[in-house]
Amino acid sequence: MAVPRALLGLRLAAWSLALYPAAELAWRLTHAALGPNPVEFLERYTGLWSLRLLLVALAMTPLRRFTGRVEFVQIRRLLGLWAFAWICVHFAVFLTFDLEWSPAKLVEEVAERTYITLGFTGWLLLLPLAITSTRGWQRRLGRRWKSLHRLVWPAVWLGGLHFLWLVKSDHREPLAYLAITALVLLLRAPWPLRGRKADPGKRLPA
Amino acid sequence: MLIRIPPPHPIRSSEITPERVHDDRRRLVAQLGLSAVALVTGCGRSDDAQAERPQASTEIAATDSASTVAPAAGSEGRAALNVAKRSELAGGETLTPFMDVSTYNNYYEFGTSKDQPARNAHTLKTRPWMVTVDGECESPGQLGIEDLVNASTLEERVYRFRCVEAWSMVVPWVGIALSDVLARFKPTSKAKYVAFETFYDRQQMPLGRWAGFELPYVEGLRIDEAMHPLTLLTVGMYGRVLPNQNGAPLRLVVPWKYGYKSIKSIVRVRFVEKEPPTTWNILQPEEYGFYSNVNPAVSHPRWSQSGERRLGELFKRKTLLYNGYTEVASLYTGMDPVKFH
């Protein structure tokens, strides 16, 4: 069966968005454009894109709601998994260049530095969601799958707070991300929509 | 321990790469390729043993990087300074390229990201420039920038520079010992501390409103720290006057303290009896103490201070107590480094 045009377009857009950071990083790497502190740049850049992609993934539910187009929800897993993949890159850069894969250093950092505690916890919360993102797990977990995947919300808040806590002064940027998080959450709240059934995608997991 | 290594100085004018050549990015790409190899093989990591005794090294490693990009490349076009004396006080470590030192700055009056000051600081007018010196001294007065820039006693000092954010660099600063300048104003016995203030003007520094703290930026030193021979009143770097984003026309460089103590674009110096307020300390007293001596053992809630990343390197190296300038230790005898952080 051919994939409907609308879904195809959305999938293409999602893949482009998810792979854009890889393309930009590849360009920067080959054009010596990573700046005077490449590791710091990589950490900041991958962290920001993780947060952006996670927020885009979370915006799919409200978009389906306002447009009535179920296709938005059909690209949600793709976006969520890519967000997680970028978080893993972000974490791997930190583990490699800051901690040199020392478990002792990781324990120290997670225990002593609040922003790392927050970020690490967020990653931990997302880990089971990535693992259980397959149809098989969805079937096996049944109704519990939906409850489990609500963990994405504490995770995205932790991501935003991880950013906020890291910034020494001038908190405008992390606050903007936290505001967007609040907005996305607000838009999916169960308030009735005029002239439309409140929840057209009831069968689909949130 | 002051180990002075006489020149050969790394930046001879013959070594300065023309901007055209510097802009030929293939060289940088080649360098980057090397760092990618280093990344895979682990060769790029700093040797811990070496990091612990950097002052034992006498080789001038800058010649290596000069073969690809001269450290001072990009500084052309700024007025050259007449340097009477040169001191290498960074254990012969490779100079951080001028391009890095001048494009990776914390100067919140010109934006809070590292690349913003280099783009925005051109609005700062650095001439004429007068510094008011007053407070507990017998001869309060003014200090004109031209007197300092044209001083026959200008010295170049290569120092390690360590930011609290756990990155660091090696910079050839040009200036005069602060003690020589302060002595002219005859501080009295009541002068226990020296307070410094950065220039602030909303027109010239429109982004200052987003700094997140009150401006003007203020800093301070205890009088014995201010009079210590390592404390440099700085007017230049890489043989030329300071770029605006690096604190033109006049800044402090206190090499054994975290970078924020080395206040930029100074317009006022005051001898005071009590410990003066300092900007970062006002904002977050637990994180930024008055002393702010580089100390790998004193934990910081945001950054582990046990290691640091030299600009241009991928892996971290060990941070040295007092940034390696252990001759200042006697200033802090009997003081708990955690309590007086």
XYZ file of C-alpha atoms in Angstrom:
547
model
C 0.000 0.000 0.000
C 1.411 3.359 -0.963
C 2.191 5.770 1.871
C -0.184 8.739 1.715
C 1.319 11.917 0.324
C 0.789 13.970 3.474
C 2.536 11.406 5.637
C 5.372 11.089 3.153
C 5.902 14.851 3.215
C 5.860 14.973 6.984
C 8.273 12.072 7.250
C 10.631 13.785 4.872
C 10.419 16.964 6.963
C 11.044 15.025 10.178
C 14.082 13.234 8.762
C 15.478 16.500 7.420
C 15.080 18.170 10.782
C 16.603 15.241 12.638
C 19.588 15.035 10.298
C 20.144 18.760 9.896
C 22.478 18.956 12.937
C 24.588 16.140 11.502
C 24.906 18.031 8.225
C 25.816 21.293 9.948
C 28.345 19.581 12.201
C 29.905 17.810 9.218
C 30.229 21.141 7.436
C 31.718 22.837 10.484
C 34.139 19.988 11.045
C 35.459 20.172 7.503
C 35.588 23.974 7.471
C 37.317 24.432 10.843
C 34.220 26.229 12.053
C 33.781 24.636 15.451
C 35.278 27.676 17.189
C 38.139 28.026 19.664
C 36.606 25.452 22.038
C 35.213 22.669 19.815
C 34.189 20.385 22.686
C 32.166 23.089 24.391
C 30.602 23.921 21.037
C 29.657 20.281 20.409
C 28.166 19.893 23.856
C 26.116 23.031 23.594
C 25.035 22.391 20.032
C 23.960 18.768 20.502
C 22.223 19.656 23.761
C 20.251 22.439 22.132
C 19.188 20.286 19.191
C 18.152 17.452 21.493
C 15.892 19.814 23.358
C 14.495 21.298 20.156
C 13.738 17.885 18.647
C 12.143 16.646 21.836
C 9.895 19.701 21.918
C 8.999 19.237 18.245
C 8.109 15.592 18.968
C 5.919 16.675 21.867
C 4.237 19.312 19.723
C 2.832 16.574 17.445
C -0.057 15.721 19.778
C -1.391 19.298 19.943
C -0.832 19.654 16.175
C -2.955 16.579 15.527
C -5.502 18.028 17.837
C -5.724 21.405 16.122
C -5.520 20.154 12.558
C -7.246 16.833 12.984
C -4.454 15.273 10.910
C -3.403 11.960 12.368
C -0.170 12.030 10.328
C 1.422 14.273 12.919
C 1.212 11.516 15.480
C 2.605 9.058 12.980
C 5.941 10.881 12.881
C 6.120 11.385 16.639
C 8.112 8.250 17.402
C 10.608 9.079 14.664
C 11.182 12.535 16.137
C 11.340 11.271 19.695
C 13.903 8.620 18.859
C 16.053 11.123 17.010
C 15.871 13.495 19.965
C 17.068 10.648 22.164
C 19.826 9.794 19.693
C 21.104 13.391 19.874
C 20.940 13.331 23.668
C 23.102 10.201 23.532
C 25.608 12.003 21.291
C 25.557 14.937 23.718
C 26.182 12.618 26.663
C 28.875 10.677 24.771
C 30.792 13.880 23.976
C 30.712 14.779 27.671
C 31.724 11.266 28.738
C 34.582 11.197 26.254
C 36.144 14.623 26.503
C 35.228 15.721 30.012
C 35.236 12.461 31.904
C 37.371 10.230 29.668
C 34.869 7.457 30.420
C 35.795 7.344 34.085
C 32.892 5.905 36.128
C 34.299 7.533 39.273
C 34.237 10.958 37.617
C 30.695 10.359 36.381
C 29.506 9.519 39.886
C 31.210 12.639 41.219
C 29.746 14.903 38.559
C 26.218 13.503 38.900
C 26.378 13.777 42.680
C 28.009 17.197 42.985
C 26.812 19.301 40.100
C 23.124 20.033 40.007
C 22.853 20.656 36.280
C 24.491 17.312 35.584
C 22.203 15.579 38.080
C 19.237 17.046 36.203
C 20.513 16.182 32.739
C 21.571 12.676 33.692
C 18.197 11.957 35.314
C 16.444 13.167 32.183
C 18.516 10.793 30.050
C 17.759 7.913 32.442
C 14.032 8.601 32.183
C 14.170 8.562 28.390
C 16.151 5.345 28.170
C 13.205 2.955 28.860
C 11.044 4.996 26.498
C 13.505 4.504 23.660
C 13.716 0.786 24.403
C 9.924 0.320 24.533
C 9.252 2.471 21.478
C 8.710 -0.563 19.225
C 5.294 -1.922 18.267
C 6.164 -5.178 20.031
C 6.695 -3.422 23.358
C 3.666 -1.264 22.782
C 1.570 -4.420 22.411
C 3.179 -6.175 25.338
C 2.719 -3.280 27.717
C -0.791 -2.457 26.575
C -2.324 0.282 28.664
C 0.786 0.619 30.802
C 2.744 1.739 27.723
C 0.913 5.025 27.691
C 1.561 5.675 31.384
C 5.210 4.757 30.973
C 5.644 7.130 28.057
C 4.325 10.031 30.067
C 7.847 10.010 31.553
C 8.780 12.116 28.559
C 7.314 15.101 30.392
C 9.526 15.013 33.478
C 12.404 14.319 31.080
C 11.819 17.400 28.933
C 11.427 19.594 32.014
C 14.678 18.198 33.366
C 16.319 18.986 30.027
C 15.211 22.611 30.226
C 16.264 22.918 33.864
C 19.623 21.277 33.032
C 20.160 24.137 30.566
C 18.924 26.808 32.984
C 21.188 25.587 35.785
C 24.222 25.584 33.540
C 23.926 29.228 32.557
C 25.819 31.576 34.890
C 23.918 34.738 34.123
C 21.496 36.013 31.466
C 18.919 33.215 31.559
C 16.839 34.357 28.587
C 17.637 31.420 26.324
C 16.937 28.538 28.743
C 13.840 30.373 29.982
C 12.574 30.579 26.400
C 12.866 26.791 26.080
C 11.082 26.296 29.390
C 8.323 28.651 28.228
C 7.910 26.659 25.006
C 7.723 23.463 27.078
C 4.956 24.997 29.180
C 3.114 26.103 26.037
C 3.242 22.646 24.446
C 2.001 21.120 27.680
C -0.805 23.643 27.884
C -1.899 22.969 24.296
C -2.345 19.267 24.919
C -4.304 19.811 28.126
C -7.812 18.333 27.870
C -9.796 21.491 27.256
C -12.593 21.280 24.727
C -12.145 22.486 21.165
C -14.992 24.372 19.593
C -16.812 22.604 16.777
C -14.713 19.471 16.987
C -14.690 16.310 18.992
C -12.422 16.811 21.943
C -10.142 13.874 21.290
C -10.234 12.550 17.760
C -7.297 10.229 18.317
C -8.442 8.520 21.432
C -7.099 5.145 20.463
C -3.637 6.530 19.948
C -1.217 6.763 22.831
C -0.405 10.202 24.117
C 58.806 30.319 41.916
C 59.535 32.644 39.029
C 61.273 30.884 36.228
C 62.235 33.413 33.620
C 63.182 32.041 30.312
C 64.922 34.549 28.088
C 63.792 34.964 24.498
C 63.809 33.294 21.769
C 60.407 34.848 21.701
C 57.867 32.977 19.608
C 56.367 35.896 17.747
C 58.900 37.454 15.493
C 57.370 39.682 12.885
C 58.756 37.356 10.239
C 56.615 34.603 11.666
C 53.360 36.505 11.472
C 51.293 34.944 8.780
C 49.680 37.429 6.400
C 45.923 37.521 6.819
C 45.520 36.159 3.287
C 47.434 33.031 4.160
C 45.663 32.709 7.453
C 42.338 32.822 5.735
C 43.394 29.924 3.596
C 41.323 27.544 5.558
C 42.782 24.415 4.104
C 45.574 24.721 6.636
C 43.060 24.722 9.429
C 41.282 21.808 7.879
C 44.545 19.912 7.814
C 45.020 20.740 11.475
C 41.557 19.578 12.216
C 42.260 16.344 10.416
C 45.182 15.881 12.754
C 43.029 16.495 15.765
C 40.580 13.928 14.431
C 43.429 11.442 14.276
C 44.435 12.442 17.775
C 40.879 11.862 18.826
C 40.860 8.329 17.511
C 44.287 7.400 18.775
C 44.027 9.278 22.054
C 47.229 11.184 21.287
C 45.578 14.513 21.876
C 45.042 13.951 25.555
C 47.235 15.858 27.870
C 49.898 13.946 29.657
C 49.013 14.255 33.319
C 52.592 13.986 34.464
C 53.480 16.824 32.157
C 50.593 18.915 33.402
C 51.905 18.597 36.920
C 55.284 20.060 36.138
C 54.767 22.425 33.225
C 57.381 24.821 34.505
C 60.090 22.244 34.111
C 59.653 22.365 30.380
C 61.966 24.847 28.722
C 61.223 24.295 25.079
C 59.327 27.006 23.283
C 56.650 24.835 21.808
C 55.051 27.707 19.933
C 57.371 27.097 17.021
C 55.329 24.006 16.206
C 52.090 25.873 15.776
C 53.878 28.740 14.058
C 54.595 26.387 11.196
C 50.875 26.185 10.474
C 49.382 29.408 11.799
C 51.498 32.005 13.598
C 50.103 32.634 17.086
C 49.756 36.368 16.447
C 48.014 35.994 13.071
C 45.031 38.293 12.882
C 46.423 40.893 15.296
C 47.743 43.060 12.450
C 46.222 46.505 12.183
C 46.401 47.272 15.876
C 49.045 49.681 17.137
C 52.307 47.929 17.988
C 53.789 48.431 21.458
C 57.419 48.993 22.414
C 58.230 46.183 24.748
C 61.298 46.687 26.922
C 61.375 43.309 28.599
C 59.990 39.863 27.931
C 59.241 37.156 30.473
C 58.012 33.702 29.673
C 56.001 32.653 32.723
C 53.927 29.795 31.357
C 56.513 27.037 31.433
C 57.271 27.343 27.744
C 53.800 26.234 26.751
C 52.445 26.918 23.283
C 50.801 30.314 22.910
C 47.072 30.160 22.239
C 46.517 31.671 18.768
C 45.507 35.333 18.798
C 42.419 34.435 16.790
C 41.175 32.224 19.620
C 42.056 34.642 22.397
C 40.256 37.456 20.591
C 37.095 35.578 19.566
C 36.330 33.577 22.709
C 35.541 36.163 25.358
C 33.454 36.727 28.421
C 32.585 40.420 28.327
C 28.897 40.554 29.196
C 28.567 44.256 28.399
C 28.913 43.176 24.754
C 26.760 40.033 24.904
C 26.677 36.924 27.032
C 27.873 34.364 24.489
C 31.558 33.829 23.799
C 31.526 35.052 20.198
C 29.452 38.192 20.763
C 32.094 40.517 22.279
C 34.346 40.142 19.224
C 31.430 41.204 17.039
C 30.043 43.973 19.240
C 32.911 45.571 21.136
C 33.860 47.886 18.271
C 31.366 50.395 19.701
C 33.654 51.004 22.675
C 35.620 54.261 22.380
C 38.993 53.695 23.988
C 40.482 57.161 23.337
C 40.637 59.441 25.199
C 40.650 57.311 28.345
C 41.228 58.509 31.885
C 41.372 56.376 34.992
C 40.498 57.997 38.302
C 42.602 56.805 41.205
C 41.437 57.863 44.651
C 40.453 56.667 48.098
C 42.954 55.983 50.874
C 46.015 57.539 49.255
C 48.096 60.693 49.567
C 48.121 61.693 45.914
C 44.787 60.845 44.298
C 44.645 61.701 40.636
C 44.088 60.628 37.092
C 45.900 58.231 34.888
C 45.881 58.771 31.130
C 46.032 55.722 28.907
C 48.664 57.258 26.637
C 51.094 57.563 29.562
C 50.801 53.841 30.130
C 50.863 52.731 26.508
C 53.956 54.830 25.806
C 55.720 53.902 29.027
C 59.321 52.910 28.492
C 58.873 50.114 30.992
C 56.283 48.068 29.117
C 56.803 44.394 29.733
C 55.560 41.355 27.939
C 54.576 38.437 30.123
C 53.385 35.093 28.884
C 50.882 33.815 31.433
C 48.486 30.940 31.696
C 44.955 32.311 31.976
C 42.332 30.137 33.658
C 38.579 30.777 33.461
C 36.270 29.471 36.188
C 34.360 27.740 33.373
C 37.265 25.276 33.193
C 38.870 26.477 29.993
C 42.249 28.133 29.786
C 44.741 29.706 27.427
C 48.309 30.959 27.232
C 48.619 34.636 26.369
C 51.527 37.055 25.885
C 50.152 40.103 27.697
C 51.843 43.506 27.601
C 51.678 45.873 30.542
C 53.246 47.246 33.686
C 53.370 45.759 37.156
C 50.286 47.174 38.883
C 52.418 47.854 41.975
C 54.553 50.378 40.039
C 51.465 52.312 39.001
C 49.704 52.157 42.375
C 52.822 53.359 44.216
C 52.632 56.680 42.330
C 49.446 57.506 44.225
C 51.008 56.803 47.621
C 48.451 54.519 49.293
C 48.167 55.104 53.044
C 48.165 52.494 55.794
C 44.382 52.476 55.586
C 44.538 51.106 52.044
C 43.860 47.443 52.833
C 42.142 46.661 49.537
C 41.981 48.043 46.017
C 38.626 48.324 44.236
C 38.382 48.429 40.436
C 35.532 49.488 38.188
C 34.856 48.802 34.502
C 33.622 51.510 32.177
C 29.882 51.363 31.523
C 27.849 53.311 29.020
C 24.468 52.179 27.741
C 25.061 53.719 24.317
C 28.362 52.003 23.765
C 27.287 48.823 25.526
C 23.614 48.329 24.622
C 23.722 44.615 25.395
C 24.835 45.355 28.934
C 21.205 45.406 30.006
C 21.062 41.647 29.494
C 24.215 40.893 31.466
C 22.124 39.573 34.334
C 23.989 41.633 36.914
C 24.283 45.255 37.867
C 26.763 47.323 35.892
C 29.376 48.771 36.057
C 31.314 45.588 36.706
C 33.372 45.826 39.888
C 36.276 43.796 41.189
C 38.805 43.992 43.968
C 42.051 42.691 45.357
C 43.637 42.746 48.758
C 46.440 45.339 48.737
C 49.177 42.699 48.948
C 47.642 40.862 45.981
C 47.450 44.102 44.023
C 51.088 44.895 44.849
C 52.315 41.395 44.000
C 54.845 41.502 41.140
C 52.778 39.038 39.073
C 49.740 41.351 38.967
C 49.902 43.057 35.606
C 48.142 46.245 34.562
C 47.699 45.267 30.946
C 47.455 47.427 27.829
C 48.210 44.902 25.122
C 48.671 41.349 23.942
C 50.692 39.703 21.174
C 52.838 42.833 20.953
C 49.959 45.156 20.126
C 47.286 47.119 21.973
C 44.381 45.101 23.359
C 41.388 44.396 21.140
C 38.265 45.924 22.683
C 36.743 42.529 23.453
C 39.804 41.645 25.513
C 39.337 44.646 27.774
C 40.861 47.589 25.919
C 42.390 49.920 26.674
C 43.374 48.830 30.156
C 42.723 45.687 32.167
C 44.111 43.640 34.991
C 45.682 40.249 34.585
C 45.947 38.330 37.847
C 47.256 34.994 36.606
C 46.723 32.910 39.751
C 43.015 33.788 40.008
C 40.005 32.834 37.907
C 39.576 35.084 34.889
C 36.717 37.213 36.203
C 39.111 38.778 38.727
C 41.091 40.198 35.797
C 38.717 43.128 35.280
C 38.495 44.768 31.855
C 38.330 48.355 30.565
C 39.145 49.955 33.924
C 38.045 53.543 34.599
C 38.356 53.736 38.355
C 40.748 52.463 40.988
C 40.061 53.101 44.645
C 42.145 52.312 47.731
C 39.734 51.161 50.434
C 39.847 49.914 53.990
C 37.133 47.216 53.736
C 36.822 44.337 51.313
C 35.058 45.870 48.299
C 32.012 44.264 46.652
C 32.765 42.258 43.499
C 30.284 41.580 40.700
C 30.164 37.775 40.527
C 30.325 37.495 44.279
C 27.257 39.729 44.583
C 25.416 37.516 42.091
C 26.352 34.093 43.519
C 28.382 34.326 46.739
C 28.659 30.534 47.177
C 30.079 30.117 43.711
C 32.378 33.092 43.331
C 34.351 34.126 46.384
C 36.318 37.334 46.839
C 39.643 35.515 46.557
C 38.831 33.165 43.653
C 42.289 31.663 43.608
C 42.660 28.859 41.094
C 42.484 25.740 43.220
C 41.770 22.260 41.819
C 40.784 21.030 45.283
C 38.059 23.593 45.933
C 34.883 22.222 44.387
C 32.530 24.492 42.490
C 28.819 23.724 42.051
C 28.954 24.199 38.260
C 32.372 23.109 37.076
C 34.789 20.639 38.516
C 37.911 22.731 39.013
C 40.218 19.728 39.071
C 40.804 19.939 35.338
C 40.679 22.451 32.517
C 40.579 22.475 28.743
C 43.249 24.520 27.016
C 41.755 26.262 23.993
C 42.898 24.211 21.029
C 42.929 20.933 22.941
C 40.204 18.326 23.161
C 40.916 16.600 26.441
C 41.278 18.209 29.824
C 44.514 18.607 31.680
C 45.002 18.860 35.422
C 44.541 22.264 36.979
C 47.470 23.528 39.013
C 47.168 25.152 42.425
C 47.289 28.936 41.927
C 47.317 28.146 38.201
C 50.935 27.087 38.677
C 52.010 30.408 40.222
C 52.799 28.903 43.606
C 54.978 31.854 44.576
C 51.759 33.570 45.693
C 51.077 30.875 48.320
C 52.651 32.976 51.065
C 49.874 35.565 50.613
C 47.376 33.019 51.929
C 49.246 31.373 54.772
C 46.813 30.171 57.418
C 43.732 30.891 55.319
C 41.267 28.053 54.708
C 40.977 27.866 50.895
C 37.361 26.688 51.149
C 36.222 29.388 53.553
C 38.154 32.082 51.681
C 37.399 30.739 48.221
